[in-house]
Tab-separated table of C-alpha atoms in Angstrom:
chain	number	residue	atom	x	y	z
A	3	UNK	CA	-0.071	-0.067	0.052
A	4	UNK	CA	2.776	2.382	0.873
A	5	UNK	CA	4.504	1.848	-2.658
A	6	UNK	CA	1.252	2.727	-4.370
A	7	UNK	CA	0.792	5.910	-2.295
A	8	UNK	CA	4.405	6.912	-2.945
A	9	UNK	CA	4.234	6.231	-6.615
A	10	UNK	CA	1.209	8.435	-6.749
A	11	UNK	CA	2.872	11.163	-4.792
A	12	UNK	CA	5.834	11.028	-7.103
A	13	UNK	CA	3.439	11.471	-10.016
A	14	UNK	CA	1.732	14.283	-8.600
A	15	UNK	CA	5.050	15.995	-7.879
A	16	UNK	CA	6.199	15.314	-11.508
A	17	UNK	CA	2.924	16.934	-12.681
A	18	UNK	CA	3.469	20.086	-10.597
A	19	UNK	CA	6.914	20.472	-12.017
A	20	UNK	CA	5.494	20.931	-15.536
A	21	UNK	CA	2.509	23.124	-14.872
A	22	UNK	CA	2.112	25.698	-17.712
A	23	UNK	CA	2.390	29.508	-17.287
A	24	UNK	CA	-0.626	31.545	-16.412
A	25	UNK	CA	-3.020	32.301	-19.215
A	26	UNK	CA	-2.499	36.033	-19.095
A	27	UNK	CA	1.303	35.309	-19.737
A	28	UNK	CA	0.507	33.181	-22.735
A	29	UNK	CA	-1.210	35.776	-24.890
A	30	UNK	CA	1.686	36.599	-27.067
A	31	UNK	CA	2.885	32.932	-27.231
A	32	UNK	CA	2.873	31.276	-30.762
A	33	UNK	CA	0.457	28.372	-31.309
A	34	UNK	CA	3.464	26.096	-32.359
A	35	UNK	CA	7.074	26.000	-32.491
A	36	UNK	CA	9.461	24.339	-34.543
A	37	UNK	CA	12.637	22.749	-33.067
A	38	UNK	CA	15.673	22.496	-35.453
A	39	UNK	CA	17.415	19.287	-34.578
A	40	UNK	CA	19.661	17.017	-36.918
A	41	UNK	CA	19.577	13.768	-38.864
A	42	UNK	CA	17.940	10.639	-37.891
A	43	UNK	CA	20.286	8.391	-36.083
A	44	UNK	CA	22.058	11.454	-34.368
A	45	UNK	CA	21.483	12.489	-30.781
A	46	UNK	CA	19.734	15.786	-31.654
A	47	UNK	CA	16.635	14.257	-33.258
A	48	UNK	CA	16.101	11.959	-30.336
A	49	UNK	CA	16.647	14.723	-27.720
A	50	UNK	CA	14.387	17.077	-29.651
A	51	UNK	CA	11.568	14.882	-30.273
A	52	UNK	CA	11.204	13.968	-26.680
A	53	UNK	CA	11.634	17.552	-25.498
A	54	UNK	CA	9.095	18.731	-28.130
A	55	UNK	CA	6.472	16.287	-26.633
A	56	UNK	CA	7.438	17.725	-23.219
A	57	UNK	CA	6.702	21.222	-24.469
A	58	UNK	CA	3.514	20.131	-26.050
A	59	UNK	CA	2.178	18.371	-22.829
A	60	UNK	CA	3.313	21.023	-20.305
A	61	UNK	CA	2.876	24.352	-22.013
A	62	UNK	CA	0.050	23.609	-24.302
A	63	UNK	CA	1.643	24.684	-27.668
A	64	UNK	CA	2.534	22.244	-30.434
A	65	UNK	CA	6.158	21.519	-30.733
A	66	UNK	CA	7.631	19.572	-33.259
A	67	UNK	CA	11.259	18.376	-34.002
A	68	UNK	CA	12.293	18.953	-37.562
A	69	UNK	CA	15.201	17.150	-39.322
A	70	UNK	CA	17.949	19.349	-40.296
A	71	UNK	CA	21.613	19.526	-41.470
A	72	UNK	CA	22.455	20.176	-37.755
A	73	UNK	CA	23.938	23.221	-35.850
A	74	UNK	CA	25.230	25.340	-38.714
A	75	UNK	CA	21.876	25.124	-40.283
A	76	UNK	CA	20.020	25.501	-37.067
A	77	UNK	CA	21.773	28.789	-35.875
A	78	UNK	CA	20.744	30.398	-39.228
A	79	UNK	CA	17.140	28.857	-39.037
A	80	UNK	CA	16.789	30.623	-35.681
A	81	UNK	CA	18.613	33.690	-36.672
A	82	UNK	CA	16.163	34.236	-39.738
A	83	UNK	CA	13.188	33.373	-37.714
A	84	UNK	CA	12.313	30.237	-39.699
A	85	UNK	CA	12.640	28.069	-36.486
A	86	UNK	CA	11.627	29.309	-32.957
A	87	UNK	CA	13.979	26.729	-31.261
A	88	UNK	CA	17.190	24.992	-32.257
A	89	UNK	CA	20.110	22.936	-31.010
A	90	UNK	CA	23.748	24.118	-31.491
A	91	UNK	CA	27.246	23.290	-30.551
A	92	UNK	CA	29.184	26.436	-29.492
A	93	UNK	CA	31.722	26.177	-32.287
A	94	UNK	CA	29.308	26.879	-35.052
A	95	UNK	CA	27.427	29.441	-32.964
A	96	UNK	CA	30.464	31.344	-32.321
A	97	UNK	CA	31.384	31.424	-35.988
A	98	UNK	CA	27.867	32.418	-36.940
A	99	UNK	CA	27.842	35.224	-34.385
A	100	UNK	CA	31.018	36.626	-36.043
A	101	UNK	CA	29.530	36.372	-39.511
A	102	UNK	CA	31.577	33.337	-40.544
A	103	UNK	CA	28.651	31.057	-41.203
A	104	UNK	CA	29.170	29.045	-44.351
A	105	UNK	CA	25.345	29.356	-45.141
A	106	UNK	CA	25.365	33.014	-44.643
A	107	UNK	CA	28.870	34.364	-44.892
A	108	UNK	CA	29.562	37.940	-44.019
A	109	UNK	CA	26.246	38.205	-41.883
A	110	UNK	CA	26.623	38.318	-38.117
A	111	UNK	CA	24.124	36.234	-36.378
A	112	UNK	CA	22.875	38.703	-33.776
A	113	UNK	CA	19.439	37.558	-33.251
A	114	UNK	CA	20.181	34.205	-31.603
A	115	UNK	CA	20.036	33.626	-27.864
A	116	UNK	CA	20.924	30.782	-25.560
A	117	UNK	CA	18.329	29.131	-23.389
A	118	UNK	CA	19.827	26.194	-21.548
A	119	UNK	CA	22.739	23.714	-21.531
A	120	UNK	CA	22.244	20.344	-23.141
A	121	UNK	CA	25.385	18.142	-23.299
A	122	UNK	CA	28.804	17.653	-24.754
A	123	UNK	CA	29.297	16.545	-28.411
A	124	UNK	CA	32.323	14.181	-28.703
A	125	UNK	CA	33.937	13.599	-32.076
A	126	UNK	CA	33.831	9.732	-32.755
A	127	UNK	CA	35.111	7.549	-35.505
A	128	UNK	CA	34.529	3.928	-36.366
A	129	UNK	CA	35.612	1.343	-39.111
A	130	UNK	CA	34.590	-2.339	-39.640
A	131	UNK	CA	36.900	-4.655	-37.686
A	132	UNK	CA	37.844	-6.292	-40.909
A	133	UNK	CA	39.377	-3.004	-42.151
A	134	UNK	CA	43.192	-2.287	-42.290
A	135	UNK	CA	42.528	1.039	-40.689
A	136	UNK	CA	44.033	0.966	-37.217
A	137	UNK	CA	44.136	4.645	-36.295
A	138	UNK	CA	43.743	8.058	-37.492
A	139	UNK	CA	47.074	8.066	-39.436
A	140	UNK	CA	45.578	5.552	-41.676
A	141	UNK	CA	42.868	7.863	-42.805
A	142	UNK	CA	44.621	9.188	-45.942
A	143	UNK	CA	45.303	8.762	-49.726
A	144	UNK	CA	41.772	7.896	-51.023
A	145	UNK	CA	40.295	6.366	-48.042
A	146	UNK	CA	36.485	7.021	-48.305
A	147	UNK	CA	35.214	8.900	-45.197
A	148	UNK	CA	31.617	9.490	-44.285
A	149	UNK	CA	31.440	12.585	-42.173
A	150	UNK	CA	27.622	12.969	-41.624
A	151	UNK	CA	25.181	15.620	-43.107
A	152	UNK	CA	26.598	18.687	-44.730
A	153	UNK	CA	26.110	21.637	-42.540
A	154	UNK	CA	26.436	19.657	-39.207
A	155	UNK	CA	29.085	19.764	-36.521
A	156	UNK	CA	30.460	16.520	-37.730
A	157	UNK	CA	30.900	17.465	-41.357
A	158	UNK	CA	32.040	21.176	-40.548
A	159	UNK	CA	35.004	20.093	-38.232
A	160	UNK	CA	35.917	16.686	-39.725
A	161	UNK	CA	36.174	18.132	-43.016
A	162	UNK	CA	38.254	21.044	-41.733
A	163	UNK	CA	40.565	18.612	-39.968
A	164	UNK	CA	40.958	16.381	-43.205
A	165	UNK	CA	41.775	19.686	-45.206
A	166	UNK	CA	44.267	21.011	-42.814
A	167	UNK	CA	46.191	17.825	-42.599
A	168	UNK	CA	46.178	17.325	-46.432
A	169	UNK	CA	45.195	13.679	-45.738
A	170	UNK	CA	43.743	12.990	-49.278
A	171	UNK	CA	40.639	11.319	-48.014
A	172	UNK	CA	37.458	11.099	-50.187
A	173	UNK	CA	34.686	12.867	-48.204
A	174	UNK	CA	30.859	12.088	-48.513
A	175	UNK	CA	27.833	13.468	-46.660
A	176	UNK	CA	24.669	11.770	-45.343
A	177	UNK	CA	22.728	11.413	-42.352
A	178	UNK	CA	24.123	9.384	-39.396
A	179	UNK	CA	21.991	6.397	-39.956
A	180	UNK	CA	22.551	6.515	-43.685
A	181	UNK	CA	26.339	6.893	-43.142
A	182	UNK	CA	26.431	3.765	-40.838
A	183	UNK	CA	24.607	1.892	-43.464
A	184	UNK	CA	27.140	2.869	-46.042
A	185	UNK	CA	29.873	1.711	-43.867
A	186	UNK	CA	28.121	-1.687	-43.377
A	187	UNK	CA	27.641	-1.999	-47.095
A	188	UNK	CA	31.273	-1.190	-47.866
A	189	UNK	CA	30.461	1.862	-49.753
A	190	UNK	CA	32.820	3.931	-47.424
A	191	UNK	CA	35.764	2.827	-45.282
A	192	UNK	CA	35.412	4.918	-42.229
A	193	UNK	CA	32.376	6.668	-40.367
A	194	UNK	CA	33.390	9.718	-38.371
A	195	UNK	CA	30.775	11.822	-36.539
A	196	UNK	CA	30.044	14.177	-33.847
A	197	UNK	CA	26.891	13.438	-31.467
A	198	UNK	CA	26.079	13.000	-27.776
A	199	UNK	CA	26.426	9.718	-26.175
A	200	UNK	CA	25.487	7.014	-26.864
A	201	UNK	CA	25.127	7.941	-30.557
A	202	UNK	CA	22.187	5.774	-31.966
A	203	UNK	CA	23.883	5.320	-35.401
A	204	UNK	CA	26.962	3.836	-33.820
A	205	UNK	CA	25.036	1.802	-31.183
A	206	UNK	CA	23.051	0.109	-34.016
A	207	UNK	CA	26.044	-0.361	-36.041
A	208	UNK	CA	28.036	-2.121	-33.351
A	209	UNK	CA	25.300	-4.493	-32.646
A	210	UNK	CA	24.790	-5.585	-36.033
A	211	UNK	CA	28.400	-5.645	-37.117
A	212	UNK	CA	31.965	-6.171	-35.822
A	213	UNK	CA	33.204	-2.661	-35.320
A	214	UNK	CA	36.645	-0.944	-34.246
A	215	UNK	CA	36.387	2.337	-32.673
A	216	UNK	CA	39.396	4.700	-33.212
A	217	UNK	CA	40.928	6.742	-30.303
A	218	UNK	CA	42.767	9.938	-31.186
A	219	UNK	CA	46.551	9.772	-30.785
A	220	UNK	CA	48.273	12.839	-29.192
A	221	UNK	CA	49.017	14.464	-32.538
A	222	UNK	CA	45.384	14.149	-33.860
A	223	UNK	CA	44.123	15.493	-30.686
A	224	UNK	CA	46.364	18.519	-30.730
A	225	UNK	CA	45.748	19.246	-34.405
A	226	UNK	CA	41.845	19.151	-33.694
A	227	UNK	CA	42.291	21.782	-30.953
A	228	UNK	CA	44.268	23.798	-32.967
A	229	UNK	CA	41.852	24.001	-35.624
A	230	UNK	CA	38.903	24.453	-33.386
A	231	UNK	CA	39.946	26.289	-30.107
A	232	UNK	CA	36.618	25.878	-28.719
A	233	UNK	CA	37.119	22.160	-28.345
A	234	UNK	CA	38.405	20.262	-25.265
A	235	UNK	CA	39.789	16.845	-24.416
A	236	UNK	CA	37.121	14.438	-23.772
A	237	UNK	CA	37.164	10.739	-22.967
A	238	UNK	CA	34.270	8.351	-24.206
A	239	UNK	CA	33.693	5.835	-21.534
A	240	UNK	CA	34.597	2.117	-22.140
A	241	UNK	CA	31.654	0.066	-23.112
A	242	UNK	CA	29.684	2.894	-24.325
A	243	UNK	CA	29.108	0.767	-27.375
A	244	UNK	CA	29.656	-2.979	-28.022
A	245	UNK	CA	32.983	-3.773	-29.323
A	246	UNK	CA	34.642	-0.802	-27.411
A	247	UNK	CA	36.247	-2.242	-24.136
A	248	UNK	CA	38.470	0.670	-23.612
A	249	UNK	CA	37.890	4.427	-23.147
A	250	UNK	CA	38.453	6.358	-26.400
A	251	UNK	CA	40.442	9.779	-26.294
A	252	UNK	CA	38.809	12.406	-28.291
A	253	UNK	CA	37.562	16.143	-28.259
A	254	UNK	CA	34.138	17.553	-27.652
A	255	UNK	CA	32.140	20.758	-27.919
A	256	UNK	CA	29.178	21.838	-25.696
A	257	UNK	CA	25.666	22.074	-26.993
A	258	UNK	CA	23.054	24.687	-26.105
A	259	UNK	CA	19.408	25.126	-26.931
A	260	UNK	CA	18.876	28.468	-28.617
A	261	UNK	CA	15.838	30.738	-29.546
A	262	UNK	CA	15.411	34.058	-31.592
A	263	UNK	CA	15.680	37.141	-29.339
A	264	UNK	CA	12.000	38.106	-29.989
A	265	UNK	CA	10.520	34.874	-28.358
A	266	UNK	CA	8.265	36.137	-25.654
A	267	UNK	CA	10.165	36.246	-22.400
A	268	UNK	CA	7.553	34.301	-20.532
A	269	UNK	CA	7.965	31.576	-23.030
A	270	UNK	CA	11.592	31.457	-22.970
A	271	UNK	CA	11.460	31.149	-19.169
A	272	UNK	CA	8.948	28.342	-19.223
A	273	UNK	CA	11.027	26.395	-21.835
A	274	UNK	CA	14.217	26.856	-19.792
A	275	UNK	CA	12.342	25.840	-16.547
A	276	UNK	CA	10.904	22.719	-18.086
A	277	UNK	CA	14.317	21.420	-19.276
A	278	UNK	CA	16.121	22.389	-16.030
A	279	UNK	CA	13.359	21.168	-13.433
A	280	UNK	CA	12.651	17.795	-15.063
A	281	UNK	CA	16.031	16.011	-15.187
A	282	UNK	CA	14.768	12.417	-15.173
A	283	UNK	CA	12.322	12.925	-17.861
A	284	UNK	CA	14.969	14.604	-20.018
A	285	UNK	CA	17.225	11.609	-19.590
A	286	UNK	CA	14.246	9.361	-20.659
A	287	UNK	CA	14.326	11.296	-23.813
A	288	UNK	CA	17.994	10.639	-24.451
A	289	UNK	CA	20.870	9.471	-22.114
A	290	UNK	CA	23.140	12.439	-23.233
A	291	UNK	CA	20.577	14.640	-21.149
A	292	UNK	CA	22.421	13.409	-17.986
A	293	UNK	CA	24.537	16.610	-18.601
A	294	UNK	CA	21.520	18.879	-19.065
A	295	UNK	CA	22.070	20.411	-15.679
A	296	UNK	CA	21.682	24.035	-14.604
A	297	UNK	CA	25.350	24.199	-13.181
A	298	UNK	CA	26.639	23.756	-16.972
A	299	UNK	CA	25.117	27.114	-17.762
A	300	UNK	CA	28.546	28.511	-17.491
A	301	UNK	CA	29.982	26.406	-20.348
A	302	UNK	CA	28.582	29.122	-22.682
A	303	UNK	CA	30.640	32.360	-23.146
A	304	UNK	CA	29.672	32.460	-26.772
A	305	UNK	CA	25.929	33.227	-27.186
A	306	UNK	CA	24.108	35.830	-25.233
A	307	UNK	CA	21.341	34.471	-23.251
A	308	UNK	CA	17.601	35.224	-23.592
A	309	UNK	CA	16.082	37.404	-20.844
A	310	UNK	CA	13.585	34.732	-20.086
A	311	UNK	CA	16.372	32.039	-19.487
A	312	UNK	CA	18.516	34.635	-17.276
A	313	UNK	CA	15.505	35.044	-15.076
A	314	UNK	CA	15.185	31.404	-14.447
A	315	UNK	CA	18.894	30.868	-13.733
A	316	UNK	CA	19.174	34.021	-11.458
A	317	UNK	CA	15.969	32.929	-9.500
A	318	UNK	CA	17.639	29.600	-8.856
A	319	UNK	CA	20.855	30.909	-7.839
A	320	UNK	CA	22.885	30.409	-11.087
A	321	UNK	CA	24.765	33.538	-11.955
A	322	UNK	CA	27.073	34.135	-14.772
A	323	UNK	CA	28.242	37.773	-14.327
A	324	UNK	CA	29.543	39.750	-17.168
A	325	UNK	CA	27.769	37.654	-19.830
A	326	UNK	CA	24.016	38.316	-20.413
A	327	UNK	CA	21.806	39.703	-23.096
């Protein structure tokens, strides 16, 4: 009997956490919002689909996740107002703010505002176990490498890495799930990507095939951080995937949810509150959300925060002096 009562109490507590704003605060809210995510098989889409359902349930507006090319495209879609919400890694966001976006070169993205921290995106790489490729030094001279969808974090930075190292690899673009399928079918020799852990495309690939995951050597690590200063060292834990008994050294970038500066302050506040006060539900959406914690707000020193987000963090004792709207 006590178990049943506790369960009911827990459900009621959970419901209270996601109560929507008062009706008078919602008068200027849109009837729907679109969340720019990434490709199927990547973390953004799973994370965004679950969070969209949370917004729809708790806030009473229709929120849908849309498949996109990833952060480079998402930051521009939010900048132009085509999407109300989006997910970005801080590298592409920083470049877009400076007017260095490959989609809108020379146009500083000044309308984008951060809402809340999501998780870290590590760069990852895998080949079939039958391949002669043992490490990053073997990715050269005509080796066919799938780097993910054009415009995504993966394609942006892996392509930049291969160009800066004069590797001579042959690069192809496709979504995460499609690229994994190409590796399985022998259409490419290596699958390099960037997504939160565990990445669905890699997880499925490792279950269905004998796979070798590549760990960055010191030279590769240093070169990647030289090319992209926003990156930092990261260790993918052992057994994140099947066929991966040891940790993998790599680099990562932080992800943040973003909105247009004209989003109503009350809506930005409620969306931020929803993500920050419902950690267990966020982790149910995707395991990467274990890092979706308010204390990680300090990881962003690139994108100005939306006033609605600032209000929630300051009300809850999280301050970031010198960096606001």
